[in-house]
XYZ file of C-alpha atoms in Angstrom:
586
model
C -12.852 17.916 -3.767
C -10.821 16.583 -6.748
C -12.407 19.051 -9.098
C -11.680 21.868 -6.667
C -8.010 20.939 -6.366
C -7.720 20.801 -10.150
C -9.008 24.343 -10.280
C -6.398 25.312 -7.701
C -3.639 23.623 -9.743
C -4.715 25.513 -12.850
C -4.733 28.732 -10.850
C -1.168 28.044 -9.698
C 0.165 27.053 -13.157
C 3.807 28.274 -13.449
C 3.206 29.808 -16.875
C 0.122 31.610 -15.600
C 2.134 32.730 -12.583
C 4.822 34.186 -14.869
C 2.115 35.941 -16.864
C 0.690 37.459 -13.695
C 4.175 38.550 -12.611
C 4.773 40.105 -15.999
C 1.472 41.911 -15.812
C 2.261 43.061 -12.281
C 5.635 44.355 -13.453
C 3.978 46.358 -16.232
C 0.971 47.572 -14.251
C 1.632 48.703 -10.696
C -0.778 49.514 -7.918
C -0.289 53.204 -8.656
C -1.562 52.635 -12.209
C -4.744 51.025 -10.884
C -5.273 53.983 -8.546
C -4.652 56.341 -11.470
C -7.392 54.622 -13.501
C -9.724 54.911 -10.520
C -9.044 58.653 -10.307
C -7.467 58.402 -6.848
C -4.032 59.583 -8.061
C -2.987 62.133 -10.648
C -0.508 61.433 -13.468
C 2.099 63.676 -11.827
C 1.704 61.830 -8.502
C 2.200 58.477 -10.267
C 5.304 59.749 -12.061
C 6.745 61.106 -8.806
C 5.912 57.869 -7.007
C 7.671 55.691 -9.600
C 10.785 57.872 -9.384
C 10.816 57.538 -5.601
C 10.401 53.743 -5.884
C 13.586 53.621 -7.980
C 15.588 55.920 -5.706
C 14.386 54.687 -2.294
C 14.167 50.941 -2.875
C 10.701 50.911 -1.303
C 7.654 49.591 -3.129
C 4.715 51.703 -4.263
C 2.391 50.489 -1.514
C 4.838 51.447 1.248
C 5.245 54.928 -0.197
C 1.500 55.407 -0.701
C 0.957 54.528 2.955
C 3.828 56.726 4.201
C 2.675 59.790 2.242
C -1.027 59.125 3.028
C -1.901 59.781 -0.610
C -4.765 57.249 -0.649
C -6.831 55.724 2.211
C -5.639 52.228 3.256
C -8.920 50.600 2.162
C -8.526 51.998 -1.366
C -4.918 50.791 -1.546
C -5.948 47.297 -0.455
C -8.827 47.268 -2.944
C -6.457 48.252 -5.749
C -4.011 45.533 -4.702
C -6.832 42.981 -4.793
C -7.718 44.096 -8.314
C -4.086 43.754 -9.331
C -3.933 40.214 -7.896
C -7.245 39.225 -9.447
C -9.014 38.469 -6.153
C -11.935 40.062 -4.285
C -11.402 42.553 -1.452
C -13.326 42.515 1.842
C -13.361 44.926 4.777
C -14.036 42.851 7.894
C -14.058 45.807 10.299
C -17.064 45.613 12.615
C -18.232 42.243 11.259
C -19.983 39.902 13.689
C -18.992 36.325 12.905
C -20.956 33.355 14.215
C -19.388 30.751 16.487
C -20.109 28.073 13.873
C -18.038 29.834 11.185
C -15.126 30.726 13.474
C -14.893 27.106 14.569
C -13.831 26.023 11.052
C -10.436 27.685 11.593
C -8.761 27.423 15.041
C -7.608 30.674 16.645
C -3.940 29.597 16.536
C -4.126 29.100 12.738
C -5.970 32.391 12.248
C -3.345 34.321 14.214
C -0.343 32.595 12.655
C -1.432 33.077 9.049
C -3.301 36.386 9.510
C -6.669 35.243 8.232
C -10.240 34.975 9.485
C -13.345 33.165 8.145
C -16.287 35.550 7.872
C -19.083 33.707 6.046
C -20.255 30.353 4.684
C -22.666 29.559 1.888
C -23.333 25.959 0.987
C -19.970 24.193 0.773
C -17.968 27.428 0.426
C -16.088 29.075 3.286
C -15.274 32.749 2.762
C -11.921 33.719 4.288
C -10.264 37.138 4.576
C -6.486 36.772 4.181
C -3.448 39.011 4.142
C -2.040 36.717 1.434
C -4.971 35.309 -0.596
C -2.563 33.632 -3.080
C -1.067 31.308 -0.444
C -2.252 28.049 -2.031
C -0.641 25.890 0.653
C -2.636 27.369 3.557
C -5.826 27.413 1.447
C -5.484 23.689 0.767
C -4.744 23.072 4.446
C -7.971 24.862 5.500
C -9.968 22.988 2.865
C -8.660 19.664 4.141
C -9.392 20.509 7.793
C -12.845 22.051 7.213
C -14.096 19.858 4.390
C -15.206 23.025 2.572
C -14.045 24.891 -0.515
C -12.250 28.122 0.437
C -13.072 31.379 -1.332
C -10.120 33.675 -0.452
C -10.521 37.434 -0.108
C -7.849 40.055 0.418
C -8.265 41.808 3.765
C -6.407 44.535 5.659
C -3.953 43.083 8.157
C -4.951 45.438 10.983
C -8.669 44.730 10.432
C -8.116 40.970 10.439
C -6.061 41.167 13.652
C -8.752 43.314 15.271
C -11.534 40.869 14.361
C -9.470 37.923 15.635
C -8.988 39.804 18.914
C -12.670 40.629 19.225
C -14.134 37.273 18.214
C -11.632 34.590 19.275
C -10.071 36.084 22.385
C -13.299 36.111 24.366
C -13.034 32.315 24.829
C -16.757 32.185 24.129
C -16.910 30.811 20.608
C -14.954 27.582 21.122
C -16.691 26.672 24.378
C -20.175 27.309 23.011
C -19.511 25.484 19.757
C -18.098 22.403 21.496
C -21.185 22.308 23.711
C -23.461 22.635 20.688
C -22.113 19.400 19.216
C -23.543 17.528 22.204
C -26.948 19.227 22.144
C -28.212 17.877 18.833
C -29.358 14.536 20.271
C -31.504 16.114 23.008
C -35.208 15.369 23.203
C -37.257 18.470 22.450
C -38.466 19.963 25.757
C -42.113 20.243 24.718
C -42.419 16.485 24.375
C -42.616 15.952 28.115
C -42.397 18.231 31.118
C -40.429 15.595 33.065
C -37.801 15.360 30.339
C -37.596 19.154 30.093
C -36.957 19.388 33.820
C -33.860 17.265 33.346
C -32.355 19.832 30.982
C -31.102 21.823 33.950
C -28.750 18.932 34.757
C -27.542 18.307 31.214
C -23.935 19.402 30.796
C -24.021 20.787 27.206
C -26.931 23.222 27.634
C -25.746 24.080 31.152
C -22.321 24.841 29.729
C -23.763 27.161 27.070
C -25.672 29.150 29.721
C -22.564 29.286 31.914
C -20.437 30.595 29.025
C -23.034 33.248 28.154
C -23.207 34.449 31.768
C -19.432 34.372 32.307
C -18.929 36.445 29.167
C -21.526 38.980 30.348
C -19.747 39.351 33.687
C -16.335 39.593 32.020
C -17.472 42.374 29.666
C -19.587 44.103 32.369
C -22.719 43.743 30.275
C -25.994 44.897 31.854
C -28.319 42.701 29.758
C -28.233 39.481 27.715
C -30.720 39.137 24.827
C -31.426 35.607 23.551
C -33.406 36.227 20.362
C -34.963 33.604 18.062
C -34.835 34.413 14.364
C -36.018 32.653 11.200
C -33.017 30.344 10.829
C -30.855 30.953 13.918
C -30.723 32.278 17.478
C -28.596 35.316 18.148
C -27.220 36.399 21.508
C -26.610 40.092 22.067
C -25.047 41.876 25.035
C -25.724 45.435 26.163
C -22.277 46.745 27.017
C -21.977 50.379 28.108
C -25.496 50.989 26.836
C -24.925 49.637 23.310
C -26.093 46.225 22.053
C -23.390 43.996 20.534
C -24.101 40.721 18.731
C -21.562 38.214 20.012
C -22.874 34.707 19.364
C -25.073 33.095 16.726
C -26.507 29.696 17.691
C -28.291 27.056 15.594
C -32.082 27.311 15.682
C -32.367 23.751 17.013
C -30.854 24.591 20.396
C -33.147 27.548 21.145
C -35.969 25.731 22.964
C -33.576 23.737 25.156
C -31.803 26.971 26.056
C -35.037 28.795 26.933
C -36.320 25.813 28.943
C -33.184 25.770 31.085
C -33.409 29.520 31.748
C -37.096 29.119 32.668
C -36.332 26.331 35.129
C -33.585 28.419 36.742
C -36.048 31.333 37.029
C -38.953 29.206 38.376
C -41.094 29.968 35.314
C -43.644 27.700 33.613
C -41.770 25.881 30.857
C -44.968 24.719 29.130
C -46.368 28.288 28.883
C -45.111 29.682 25.598
C -47.989 32.020 24.687
C -47.738 34.629 27.447
C -44.884 36.842 28.718
C -43.328 35.727 32.003
C -41.015 37.329 34.563
C -38.690 35.604 37.006
C -35.284 35.814 38.608
C -32.404 33.662 39.823
C -28.976 34.143 41.388
C -25.624 33.296 39.835
C -22.275 33.125 41.625
C -19.060 33.956 39.789
C -16.039 33.646 42.078
C -16.818 35.760 45.134
C -19.402 37.917 43.342
C -23.124 37.140 43.443
C -25.397 38.383 40.663
C -29.159 38.642 40.705
C -30.581 37.983 37.234
C -33.984 39.389 36.312
C -35.476 37.279 33.527
C -38.195 38.305 31.096
C -39.641 36.145 28.323
C -41.970 37.236 25.505
C -43.457 35.151 22.673
C -42.377 36.226 19.172
C -43.286 34.794 15.758
C -40.082 32.686 15.781
C -40.238 31.524 19.405
C -39.694 32.948 22.870
C -37.232 35.803 23.348
C -35.415 35.974 26.684
C -33.780 39.026 28.241
C -31.668 38.624 31.371
C -30.609 41.704 33.339
C -27.558 41.311 35.565
C -27.642 43.082 38.918
C -24.630 42.704 41.258
C -26.004 41.845 44.704
C -23.011 42.812 46.768
C -22.266 46.178 45.185
C -23.296 49.379 46.909
C -24.627 52.368 44.950
C -21.974 54.729 43.555
C -21.676 58.228 44.983
C -22.981 61.241 43.065
C -19.398 62.249 42.257
C -18.640 58.755 40.936
C -21.672 59.013 38.670
C -20.192 62.160 37.137
C -22.104 64.932 38.920
C -19.930 67.913 39.677
C -19.737 71.690 40.089
C -22.935 73.747 40.153
C -25.191 70.728 39.486
C -23.816 68.827 42.495
C -24.045 71.862 44.763
C -27.660 72.589 43.757
C -28.760 68.976 44.213
C -27.097 68.712 47.625
C -28.946 71.841 48.750
C -32.289 70.376 47.648
C -31.887 66.901 49.177
C -30.955 68.455 52.533
C -34.414 70.091 52.822
C -36.784 68.228 55.218
C -39.800 68.117 52.881
C -40.745 68.491 49.226
C -40.238 66.473 46.038
C -37.024 65.909 44.088
C -37.581 64.363 40.653
C -35.030 62.597 38.432
C -35.954 62.725 34.726
C -34.748 61.104 31.535
C -35.634 58.376 29.045
C -35.501 54.643 29.814
C -31.959 53.475 30.493
C -30.593 56.895 31.438
C -29.625 55.855 34.994
C -32.435 57.563 36.934
C -32.854 54.764 39.487
C -29.110 54.597 40.165
C -29.078 58.351 40.883
C -31.968 57.903 43.344
C -30.077 55.098 45.103
C -26.995 57.326 45.355
C -29.087 60.087 46.944
C -30.765 57.688 49.377
C -27.533 56.017 50.464
C -26.213 59.506 51.220
C -29.123 60.659 53.388
C -30.240 57.372 54.963
C -29.178 57.389 58.639
C -30.410 55.866 61.894
C -32.253 59.138 62.641
C -34.675 58.930 59.726
C -37.237 56.370 58.547
C -36.724 55.602 54.864
C -39.342 53.610 52.920
C -39.233 52.758 49.210
C -41.575 51.194 46.664
C -39.672 49.885 43.638
C -40.167 47.693 40.597
C -37.787 45.935 40.983
C -35.499 46.428 43.989
C -32.088 46.686 42.308
C -29.770 47.644 45.183
C -30.115 46.942 48.886
C -29.688 50.107 50.958
C -28.720 49.545 54.619
C -31.345 50.971 56.964
C -34.023 51.485 54.281
C -37.333 49.599 54.223
C -37.561 48.529 50.596
C -40.799 47.170 49.129
C -41.110 45.289 45.833
C -44.153 46.376 43.782
C -46.517 43.585 42.743
C -49.435 44.940 40.671
C -50.892 41.409 40.226
C -51.937 41.355 43.894
C -52.754 45.074 44.097
C -49.431 46.311 45.493
C -49.028 49.258 43.124
C -46.979 52.431 43.653
C -50.137 54.305 44.669
C -51.304 51.578 47.102
C -47.852 51.437 48.723
C -47.720 55.233 49.043
C -51.009 55.240 50.954
C -49.727 52.658 53.420
C -46.375 54.471 53.740
C -48.139 57.549 55.119
C -49.211 55.408 58.098
C -45.643 54.128 58.650
C -44.309 57.370 60.195
C -41.821 57.990 57.320
C -39.330 60.831 56.945
C -38.176 59.954 53.435
C -40.107 58.118 50.716
C -38.837 56.849 47.379
C -41.332 56.060 44.638
C -39.745 54.154 41.747
C -41.685 56.055 39.105
C -44.612 58.466 38.805
C -46.636 56.539 36.237
C -50.143 57.885 36.733
C -52.206 60.732 38.143
C -53.009 58.902 41.387
C -49.325 58.317 42.218
C -48.487 61.954 41.381
C -51.296 63.255 43.645
C -50.213 61.066 46.555
C -46.547 62.118 46.155
C -47.547 65.806 46.234
C -49.800 65.185 49.252
C -46.917 63.477 51.094
C -44.538 66.353 50.274
C -47.044 68.981 51.476
C -47.564 67.159 54.779
C -43.869 67.323 55.723
C -42.254 64.354 54.004
C -39.311 64.242 51.647
C -40.211 62.399 48.430
C -37.933 61.180 45.639
C -39.160 59.776 42.351
C -38.523 59.502 38.599
C -40.436 60.772 35.587
C -40.025 60.069 31.872
C -39.314 63.464 30.290
C -36.530 64.591 27.976
C -35.348 67.486 30.147
C -35.589 68.810 33.688
C -37.723 71.777 32.595
C -40.130 69.460 30.757
C -41.157 67.660 33.967
C -43.207 70.566 35.327
C -45.483 70.997 32.255
C -45.777 67.155 32.132
C -47.174 67.064 35.690
C -49.562 69.888 34.833
C -50.735 67.875 31.821
C -51.371 64.929 34.172
C -53.928 67.095 35.994
C -51.873 68.401 38.931
C -53.010 71.757 40.312
C -50.412 74.472 39.564
C -50.501 75.931 43.102
C -49.870 72.486 44.660
C -47.096 71.697 42.213
C -45.332 75.047 42.697
C -45.211 74.631 46.463
C -44.202 70.950 46.557
C -41.406 70.517 43.951
C -37.941 71.423 45.290
C -35.825 70.514 42.289
C -35.584 68.395 39.149
C -32.572 66.469 37.824
C -32.348 65.754 34.093
C -29.767 63.184 33.046
C -28.299 60.915 30.365
C -25.558 58.260 30.366
C -22.745 58.245 27.830
C -19.710 56.071 27.265
C -16.287 57.017 28.627
C -13.130 56.942 26.532
C -11.057 53.824 27.225
C -8.081 54.878 29.362
C -5.907 52.152 27.801
C -6.089 53.492 24.225
C -6.908 57.160 24.817
C -5.304 59.375 22.146
C -5.340 63.106 21.569
C -6.976 64.421 18.391
C -7.027 67.758 16.597
C -10.674 68.710 15.961
C -11.821 70.880 13.026
C -12.093 74.595 13.785
C -15.895 74.610 13.311
C -16.315 71.935 16.012
C -14.344 73.960 18.548
C -16.375 77.037 17.627
C -19.587 75.095 18.235
C -18.336 73.958 21.661
C -17.266 77.509 22.506
C -20.654 78.907 21.475
C -22.589 76.274 23.457
C -20.520 76.694 26.628
C -20.301 80.480 26.487
C -18.670 81.758 29.706
C -18.079 78.142 30.808
C -15.491 77.679 28.042
C -11.975 77.691 29.605
C -10.268 81.037 29.031
C -6.562 81.457 28.213
C -6.187 77.756 27.623
C -6.133 75.677 24.454
C -8.481 72.756 25.224
C -7.652 69.251 24.032
C -9.981 66.602 22.643
C -9.475 62.842 22.870
C -10.800 59.587 21.466
C -10.210 55.873 22.010
C -8.127 54.210 19.307
C -9.532 50.767 20.187
C -7.720 47.979 22.027
C -8.310 44.530 23.529
C -9.284 46.065 26.886
C -12.324 47.844 25.403
C -13.183 45.268 22.742
C -11.770 47.653 20.123
C -14.660 50.092 20.610
C -12.581 52.944 22.052
C -14.953 53.168 25.023
C -14.951 51.558 28.451
C -17.300 52.402 31.310
C -19.962 55.090 31.483
C -20.448 58.514 33.002
C -23.526 60.662 33.509
C -24.284 64.173 32.319
C -26.719 66.238 34.371
C -28.807 69.374 34.589
C -30.291 70.371 37.953
C -33.248 72.763 37.932
C -33.917 74.478 41.260
C -37.555 75.617 41.598
C -36.987 79.269 42.527
C -39.629 81.929 43.245
C -39.641 82.983 39.571
C -40.050 79.430 38.323
C -42.859 78.892 40.855
C -44.710 81.839 39.289
C -44.089 80.380 35.824
C -45.657 77.083 36.949
C -48.694 78.988 38.248
C -49.101 80.667 34.844
C -48.526 77.323 33.019
C -45.439 78.533 31.134
C -43.959 76.318 28.414
C -40.961 73.996 28.804
C -38.735 76.358 26.787
C -39.684 79.403 28.893
C -38.947 77.510 32.130
C -35.600 76.277 30.750
C -34.593 79.783 29.609
C -35.305 81.157 33.098
C -33.386 78.300 34.755
C -30.368 79.007 32.526
C -30.502 82.682 33.485
C -30.416 81.550 37.118
C -27.275 79.485 36.479
C -28.466 76.025 35.435
C -25.957 74.113 33.290
C -27.779 72.142 30.574
C -27.193 68.516 29.620
C -25.370 69.507 26.437
C -23.148 71.988 28.276
C -22.265 69.410 30.927
C -21.503 66.939 28.141
C -19.220 69.386 26.331
C -17.401 70.124 29.600
C -16.750 66.393 30.000
C -15.473 66.318 26.402
C -12.958 69.075 27.224
C -11.974 67.153 30.385
C -11.154 64.135 28.189
C -13.794 61.890 29.758
C -15.818 61.273 26.592
C -16.148 62.198 22.932
C -18.207 64.802 21.135
C -19.995 62.044 19.183
C -21.226 60.483 22.427
C -22.623 63.783 23.710
C -24.453 64.431 20.439
C -25.765 60.842 20.436
C -27.482 61.141 23.817
C -28.068 64.859 24.402
C -28.907 66.324 20.987
C -32.458 67.647 20.845
């Protein structure tokens, strides 16, 4: 450390400081930007004149006049000061690194540690020449500090995202107590005791509490070569939030396995289990899946609120023509209604919303699901278990002997299930199911490809819902934006007659705040297309028409496509154009 402090003393030599000040007086930030080609000579001359007349410095004026992007200004300032520049926006920082500098210190001095290599701690600072605070951090951390110049707003944002979750400190303090644990593979009896050990229990508790706080749907605990990372799926997007030491991974997995009633000694095969977790008055059902990877077992936990009831179709985001068409189809006493979309597009939730709407004491509702995610009052819900022969097809056969009015099949996965669903629909039952296709129109050719007879398909399918889920703009930081003319023209062309007439539409985005984790998004909303199988479309099924031909006919008959519904939600201010293009672009 002595050698390091000597280097610091040399760097803060008064003569050297005067030299730097002299250099700074001769060469300003505008001169650096001129050399980089970001300002013209006339702009520099004008800027220097304004500095003299206004009393403001060059950097203030550059920012006010928006002559150069803030990142370029900061980079030029770093060059002028003789330090490196770092943009910390969007950086994920491990709990171990953040723990070297307490949150209170980071906030007070506007700095954040972002990396560590060997005995060097890399720190982004608003004032990287503050020798006093650098020496203070070195003394507290026992590491040499490599200061970088960072943007103040970026540093504050990262502090808000990483420290304010109260996850890092709790997890790191627990980690200090884990290191002396016996490895769980050494003895099953010792591994069983891990569930009672406070440090590992505390880590699991912190991970679950954070997931509930951020309304995450899944927690991924992933072993890597030299660490374990924990990622959360929040509003459909994975975010890395915690990085743990590799040594704690097996203890963590063993505890989760014990909670889920899984075999802790079985590390070669995938396993599935579940357990319940209570947070305050809310009870969550956690579905646990483990798979062996080359670095160890990966665990994914899906959080399912037990007490919550399914949202209504309107709450999901269905509206207008789509809602009206779907309501007309689900009110029919027999036939099939399919919900289509890729994995994670909310198909099952839509089915639950439909069932909760039509399930009454006057009808017998039976479901076969894998897994049962919501409990619907009055419905007879069956959990699929292929290991003992309880498949979708086997359950469907038994359902036909249960005097049902309405049947829900979690997914049409094979030809046998599809044939039984069509048979049930043709014999006077109402059937709901899901299918993995990219659009509503694509479901009909897909079923034909699976070997379904066209005449049976045409007379049994009532309607098809195509859907996606996209993120909603955060209401706490929602700001109006002025889009380029070509973007508005594209929206106008896509919507056609649906584009609002005699009204200048507005577009919005989320600026990013603490409420939304500085993403600009909070919550999700669905976009939908509902294809009604009309007489014309029935004939097209009989002649095995293509997906595009069926979609063109459905649009002529008034179907609003996914992209159109998305653009309408953009104009309503519910989401952004980028979100629609992310999930609905062909």
